[in-house]
Coordinates of C-alpha atoms in Angstrom, one line a residue:
M598 CA 0.3 -27.5 35.6
N599 CA -0.4 -26.6 32.0
R600 CA 2.0 -24.1 31.0
K601 CA 1.3 -21.4 27.9
S602 CA 4.1 -21.5 25.2
P603 CA 5.9 -18.3 25.1
Q604 CA 3.8 -15.7 22.7
R605 CA 5.6 -14.9 19.9
E606 CA 5.0 -11.2 18.5
R607 CA 5.5 -10.4 15.1
R608 CA 5.8 -6.7 14.0
V609 CA 4.4 -5.8 10.6
R610 CA 3.4 -2.4 9.0
D611 CA 0.2 -1.6 6.9
D612 CA 0.1 0.1 3.3
E613 CA 0.0 3.3 5.0
G614 CA 3.2 2.4 7.1
Q615 CA 1.4 1.8 10.4
E616 CA 3.4 -0.7 12.8
I617 CA 1.2 -3.5 14.0
I618 CA 2.3 -6.1 16.4
L619 CA 0.9 -9.8 15.9
R620 CA 0.8 -11.7 19.1
G621 CA 0.3 -15.4 18.8
A622 CA 0.6 -15.5 14.9
A623 CA 1.6 -18.3 12.8
P624 CA 4.8 -18.3 11.8
G625 CA 5.3 -17.2 8.5
R626 CA 5.6 -20.1 5.5
M627 CA 8.2 -19.7 2.5
S628 CA 5.1 -18.8 0.1
D629 CA 4.9 -15.7 2.1
L630 CA 8.2 -14.9 0.3
Y631 CA 6.9 -14.6 -3.1
H632 CA 3.8 -11.7 -1.9
G633 CA 6.9 -10.0 0.2
F634 CA 8.7 -10.2 -3.2
L635 CA 6.1 -8.8 -4.8
R636 CA 5.1 -5.9 -2.2
A637 CA 8.7 -4.5 -1.8
P638 CA 10.5 -1.6 -3.4
W639 CA 12.3 -2.1 -6.8
L640 CA 15.6 -1.1 -5.0
V641 CA 14.7 -3.9 -2.1
A642 CA 13.9 -6.9 -4.4
L643 CA 16.7 -6.2 -6.5
A644 CA 19.3 -6.1 -3.2
A645 CA 17.6 -9.0 -2.3
V646 CA 18.1 -11.0 -6.0
V647 CA 21.7 -10.1 -5.8
A648 CA 22.0 -11.1 -2.3
G649 CA 20.9 -14.7 -3.3
F650 CA 23.0 -14.9 -6.6
V651 CA 26.2 -14.1 -3.7
L652 CA 24.9 -16.6 -1.3
I653 CA 24.6 -19.4 -3.8
N654 CA 28.1 -18.8 -5.6
L655 CA 29.7 -18.3 -1.7
A656 CA 28.3 -21.9 -1.3
F657 CA 29.5 -23.8 -4.0
A658 CA 32.9 -21.9 -4.0
L659 CA 33.2 -23.5 -0.4
G660 CA 32.2 -27.2 -2.1
Y661 CA 34.9 -26.2 -4.6
L662 CA 37.6 -25.3 -2.2
A663 CA 36.8 -28.7 -0.1
V664 CA 37.0 -30.9 -3.1
G665 CA 39.4 -29.4 -5.4
G666 CA 39.8 -30.3 -9.1
V667 CA 39.9 -27.0 -10.6
A668 CA 42.5 -26.5 -12.9
G669 CA 44.0 -22.9 -13.2
A670 CA 42.5 -22.2 -9.9
R671 CA 44.9 -21.4 -6.9
P672 CA 44.9 -23.8 -4.2
G673 CA 43.2 -22.4 -1.2
S674 CA 41.8 -19.2 -2.8
L675 CA 38.5 -18.3 -2.0
F676 CA 38.0 -15.8 -4.6
D677 CA 39.1 -18.0 -7.6
A678 CA 36.5 -20.4 -6.3
Y679 CA 34.2 -18.3 -6.5
A680 CA 34.7 -16.7 -9.7
F681 CA 34.8 -20.5 -11.2
S682 CA 31.3 -20.7 -9.1
V683 CA 29.8 -17.7 -10.8
E684 CA 31.7 -18.7 -14.5
T685 CA 29.7 -22.3 -14.4
M686 CA 26.4 -20.5 -13.1
C687 CA 25.9 -18.2 -15.7
T688 CA 27.7 -20.9 -18.4
I689 CA 30.3 -18.2 -19.2
G690 CA 33.1 -20.6 -19.4
Y691 CA 35.7 -18.4 -20.2
G692 CA 38.5 -21.5 -20.0
D693 CA 41.2 -20.5 -17.1
M694 CA 39.4 -22.5 -15.1
H695 CA 38.0 -26.1 -15.4
P696 CA 37.3 -29.3 -13.5
V697 CA 39.5 -31.9 -13.8
S698 CA 38.1 -34.3 -11.0
A699 CA 35.2 -36.8 -10.5
A700 CA 34.1 -34.6 -8.1
A701 CA 34.8 -31.1 -9.4
H702 CA 32.5 -32.4 -12.5
L703 CA 29.8 -33.7 -10.3
L704 CA 29.7 -30.9 -8.5
V705 CA 29.8 -28.3 -12.0
T706 CA 26.2 -30.5 -12.4
V707 CA 24.7 -30.0 -9.5
E708 CA 25.5 -25.8 -10.2
A709 CA 24.6 -26.4 -13.3
I710 CA 21.0 -27.8 -12.5
V711 CA 20.7 -25.1 -9.7
G712 CA 21.8 -22.4 -12.2
L713 CA 18.8 -23.1 -14.7
L714 CA 16.3 -23.3 -11.8
V715 CA 17.7 -19.9 -10.2
T716 CA 17.7 -18.0 -13.6
A717 CA 14.1 -19.1 -14.3
L718 CA 13.0 -18.4 -10.8
V719 CA 14.0 -14.7 -10.9
T720 CA 13.3 -14.4 -14.7
G721 CA 9.7 -15.1 -13.1
L722 CA 9.9 -12.9 -10.1
A723 CA 11.3 -10.6 -12.1
F724 CA 8.2 -10.7 -14.6
A725 CA 5.5 -10.8 -11.9
K726 CA 6.6 -7.7 -10.5
F727 CA 7.0 -5.8 -13.6
S728 CA 4.0 -6.5 -15.4
Q729 CA 2.1 -6.1 -11.4
P730 CA -0.9 -3.6 -12.2
R731 CA 0.4 -0.4 -9.9
A732 CA -2.3 2.3 -9.2
R733 CA -1.1 5.6 -9.0
I734 CA -4.2 6.6 -7.4
V735 CA -4.3 10.4 -4.7
F736 CA -6.4 10.9 -1.8
S737 CA -6.9 14.5 -0.5
D738 CA -4.8 14.8 2.7
R739 CA -7.7 15.5 4.8
V740 CA -11.5 15.1 5.0
A741 CA -13.6 18.5 4.6
Y742 CA -16.8 18.6 6.7
G743 CA -18.8 21.5 6.1
P744 CA -22.2 22.6 4.6
V745 CA -22.5 22.5 1.1
N746 CA -25.8 23.6 -0.2
G747 CA -26.8 23.6 3.1
V748 CA -26.3 20.2 4.0
P749 CA -23.6 19.3 6.2
T750 CA -21.9 17.2 4.0
L751 CA -18.2 14.7 4.0
S752 CA -16.1 15.1 1.4
F753 CA -12.6 14.1 0.1
R754 CA -11.2 14.1 -3.1
V755 CA -9.7 11.2 -5.5
G756 CA -7.5 11.5 -8.6
N757 CA -5.5 9.3 -10.8
E758 CA -1.8 10.9 -11.1
R759 CA -1.4 8.7 -14.2
G760 CA -2.5 10.7 -17.9
N761 CA -4.8 7.5 -18.4
Q762 CA -7.9 6.5 -17.0
I763 CA -9.5 4.0 -15.0
L764 CA -12.8 2.6 -16.1
E765 CA -15.7 1.9 -14.0
A766 CA -14.3 3.2 -10.9
T767 CA -15.9 2.5 -7.7
V768 CA -15.4 4.1 -4.4
R769 CA -16.5 2.9 -0.9
V770 CA -16.2 4.4 1.9
V771 CA -16.2 2.4 5.7
L772 CA -16.6 4.4 9.0
I773 CA -15.0 2.4 11.7
R774 CA -15.9 3.2 15.6
T775 CA -15.8 1.4 19.1
E776 CA -19.1 0.9 20.7
P777 CA -19.3 -0.4 24.1
T778 CA -21.2 -3.9 24.7
D779 CA -23.6 -4.6 27.2
E780 CA -21.2 -6.8 28.9
G781 CA -18.9 -4.0 29.7
G782 CA -16.7 -4.6 26.6
V783 CA -15.7 -2.8 23.8
F784 CA -16.2 -3.9 19.9
Y785 CA -15.1 -2.0 16.8
K786 CA -18.0 -1.8 14.0
M787 CA -18.1 -1.1 10.6
Y788 CA -20.5 0.7 8.9
D789 CA -21.0 1.5 4.9
L790 CA -21.4 5.5 4.5
P791 CA -23.4 6.0 1.2
L792 CA -21.5 8.5 -1.2
A793 CA -23.4 10.8 -3.5
R794 CA -22.2 9.0 -6.5
E795 CA -20.0 5.7 -5.9
R796 CA -19.1 4.8 -9.3
S797 CA -17.9 6.8 -12.2
P798 CA -17.7 5.6 -15.6
A799 CA -13.9 6.8 -15.6
L800 CA -11.7 8.2 -13.3
S801 CA -9.1 10.8 -14.3
R802 CA -7.4 13.7 -12.7
S803 CA -10.0 14.6 -9.7
W804 CA -13.5 13.1 -8.1
N805 CA -15.0 14.8 -5.2
A806 CA -16.8 12.0 -3.1
M807 CA -19.8 13.7 -0.8
H808 CA -21.8 12.0 2.0
A809 CA -24.3 14.0 3.0
V810 CA -25.0 14.2 7.1
V811 CA -28.6 14.0 7.1
P812 CA -31.1 12.6 9.6
G813 CA -30.1 8.2 9.4
S814 CA -26.7 9.0 8.4
L815 CA -24.4 7.8 10.7
L816 CA -22.4 11.1 11.5
Y817 CA -26.0 12.9 11.9
G818 CA -25.6 15.2 15.6
C819 CA -22.1 13.6 16.1
T820 CA -19.7 16.5 17.5
P821 CA -15.6 16.7 17.3
E822 CA -15.3 15.2 20.8
D823 CA -18.0 12.1 19.7
L824 CA -15.5 11.4 17.0
R825 CA -12.7 11.4 19.0
R826 CA -14.2 9.4 22.0
D827 CA -15.5 6.7 19.6
E828 CA -12.4 6.5 17.9
V829 CA -14.0 7.1 14.5
E830 CA -12.1 5.6 11.5
L831 CA -13.2 6.0 8.0
L832 CA -11.8 3.6 5.6
V833 CA -12.0 4.6 1.8
T834 CA -11.4 2.1 -1.1
V835 CA -11.2 2.8 -4.9
V836 CA -11.5 -0.1 -7.5
G837 CA -11.5 0.1 -11.4
T838 CA -9.7 -1.0 -14.5
D839 CA -6.8 0.4 -15.8
D840 CA -7.8 1.7 -19.7
T841 CA -4.0 1.3 -20.6
S842 CA -3.5 -2.4 -19.4
L843 CA -7.0 -3.7 -18.8
Q844 CA -5.8 -5.2 -15.4
P845 CA -8.0 -4.1 -12.2
V846 CA -6.3 -1.8 -10.4
H847 CA -7.0 -0.6 -6.5
A848 CA -5.9 1.8 -3.6
R849 CA -7.1 2.4 0.1
K850 CA -6.2 5.3 2.4
R851 CA -7.5 5.4 5.7
Y852 CA -8.4 8.6 7.9
V853 CA -8.5 9.2 11.5
D854 CA -10.7 11.7 13.5
R855 CA -8.1 14.1 13.6
D856 CA -7.6 14.3 9.7
I857 CA -11.2 15.6 9.7
A858 CA -11.5 19.2 8.9
W859 CA -14.8 20.6 10.6
G860 CA -16.1 23.9 8.8
T861 CA -14.3 23.5 5.7
R862 CA -15.4 22.1 2.5
L863 CA -13.1 21.2 -0.7
A864 CA -11.3 23.9 -2.8
D865 CA -12.4 24.5 -5.9
V866 CA -9.9 23.1 -8.5
L867 CA -11.8 24.0 -11.8
S868 CA -12.1 27.1 -13.1
V869 CA -13.4 29.2 -16.5
R870 CA -10.8 31.2 -18.6
D871 CA -11.8 34.3 -20.4
D872 CA -11.5 32.5 -23.7
G873 CA -14.0 29.7 -22.2
G874 CA -11.4 27.7 -21.7
I875 CA -11.3 25.0 -18.4
V876 CA -8.6 25.2 -16.1
L877 CA -8.4 22.4 -13.8
D878 CA -5.6 23.6 -10.8
L879 CA -4.0 20.2 -9.1
E880 CA -2.0 22.5 -7.2
R881 CA -4.9 23.0 -4.9
F882 CA -5.9 19.4 -5.0
H883 CA -5.1 19.0 -1.0
D884 CA -6.7 22.5 -0.6
L885 CA -9.6 23.6 1.9
A886 CA -11.9 26.4 1.9
P887 CA -13.4 27.6 5.5
T888 CA -17.2 28.0 5.4
K889 CA -19.6 29.7 7.6
P890 CA -21.2 28.4 10.9
R891 CA -25.1 28.0 10.4
E892 CA -28.0 26.6 12.3
G893 CA -27.5 22.6 12.0
F894 CA -23.3 23.1 12.1
P895 CA -21.9 25.5 14.5
Y896 CA -18.4 24.9 13.4
P897 CA -16.2 27.4 12.1
E898 CA -13.4 26.7 10.2
A899 CA -10.9 28.2 13.1
E900 CA -12.3 25.1 15.4
R901 CA -11.6 22.2 13.1
A902 CA -9.2 19.4 14.7
E903 CA -5.7 20.1 14.3
P904 CA -3.4 17.3 12.1

């Protein structure tokens, strides 16, 4: 009989922190470490560099203890051997300790080569991580779904937390839902949701993205129960060019059915002062305002799905 090999499971997290269990996935490769380093927070990346530095010097320290031949080092002292390894790798060379045997000289040569490679590698990784463009794009916490000018409209807000602009910004919304197949299975399908305006010459502080739920829309005639039953998700992506670094930037946000606030609209963040000046109130970026039920959309604000 053929026996199946035990399934390997690996736990990963997406950009929003949701845990996903990968079963039967191929093991990670060494090349994945580079991508992991770039994606890791700076504190984690620096901790990895420090840990690698300590471990490499510890390995060479054990080698110096084994071969001996280091003048000025106390016999059998791991601390002295480690200090000599650090001085060698960093080309400090105080002179208090130095190799005197052929084996020690050979090990110093090997460590000098390793030190050059490690220094070049860490420098390249640090520069790649430092120069990596990172967008500070913020999305509204929830999606508003209510009448706008009499038309049921799905809307959310996108903004740039930095003081610069993202040129030629493009917003795309993909609706994901489960659909039964004729064979009795369940299939996850993805559909593009058209927006009233998908491109903007420049994205700065605030941009309202809206999808009109009219005949022909995938959401037309749907109720909160329908979205909950079909496990509807909205995947939003924003891409553009940073006008400071002139590098492409991107961000994404996932909304599930409970993130849709029925019977609401996005709260106004723009107002005009008495002197004609315009005020952009970013403190209301995530706020929603209730809408009145009307024919075709009988969902009051009080009945919207709770988070």
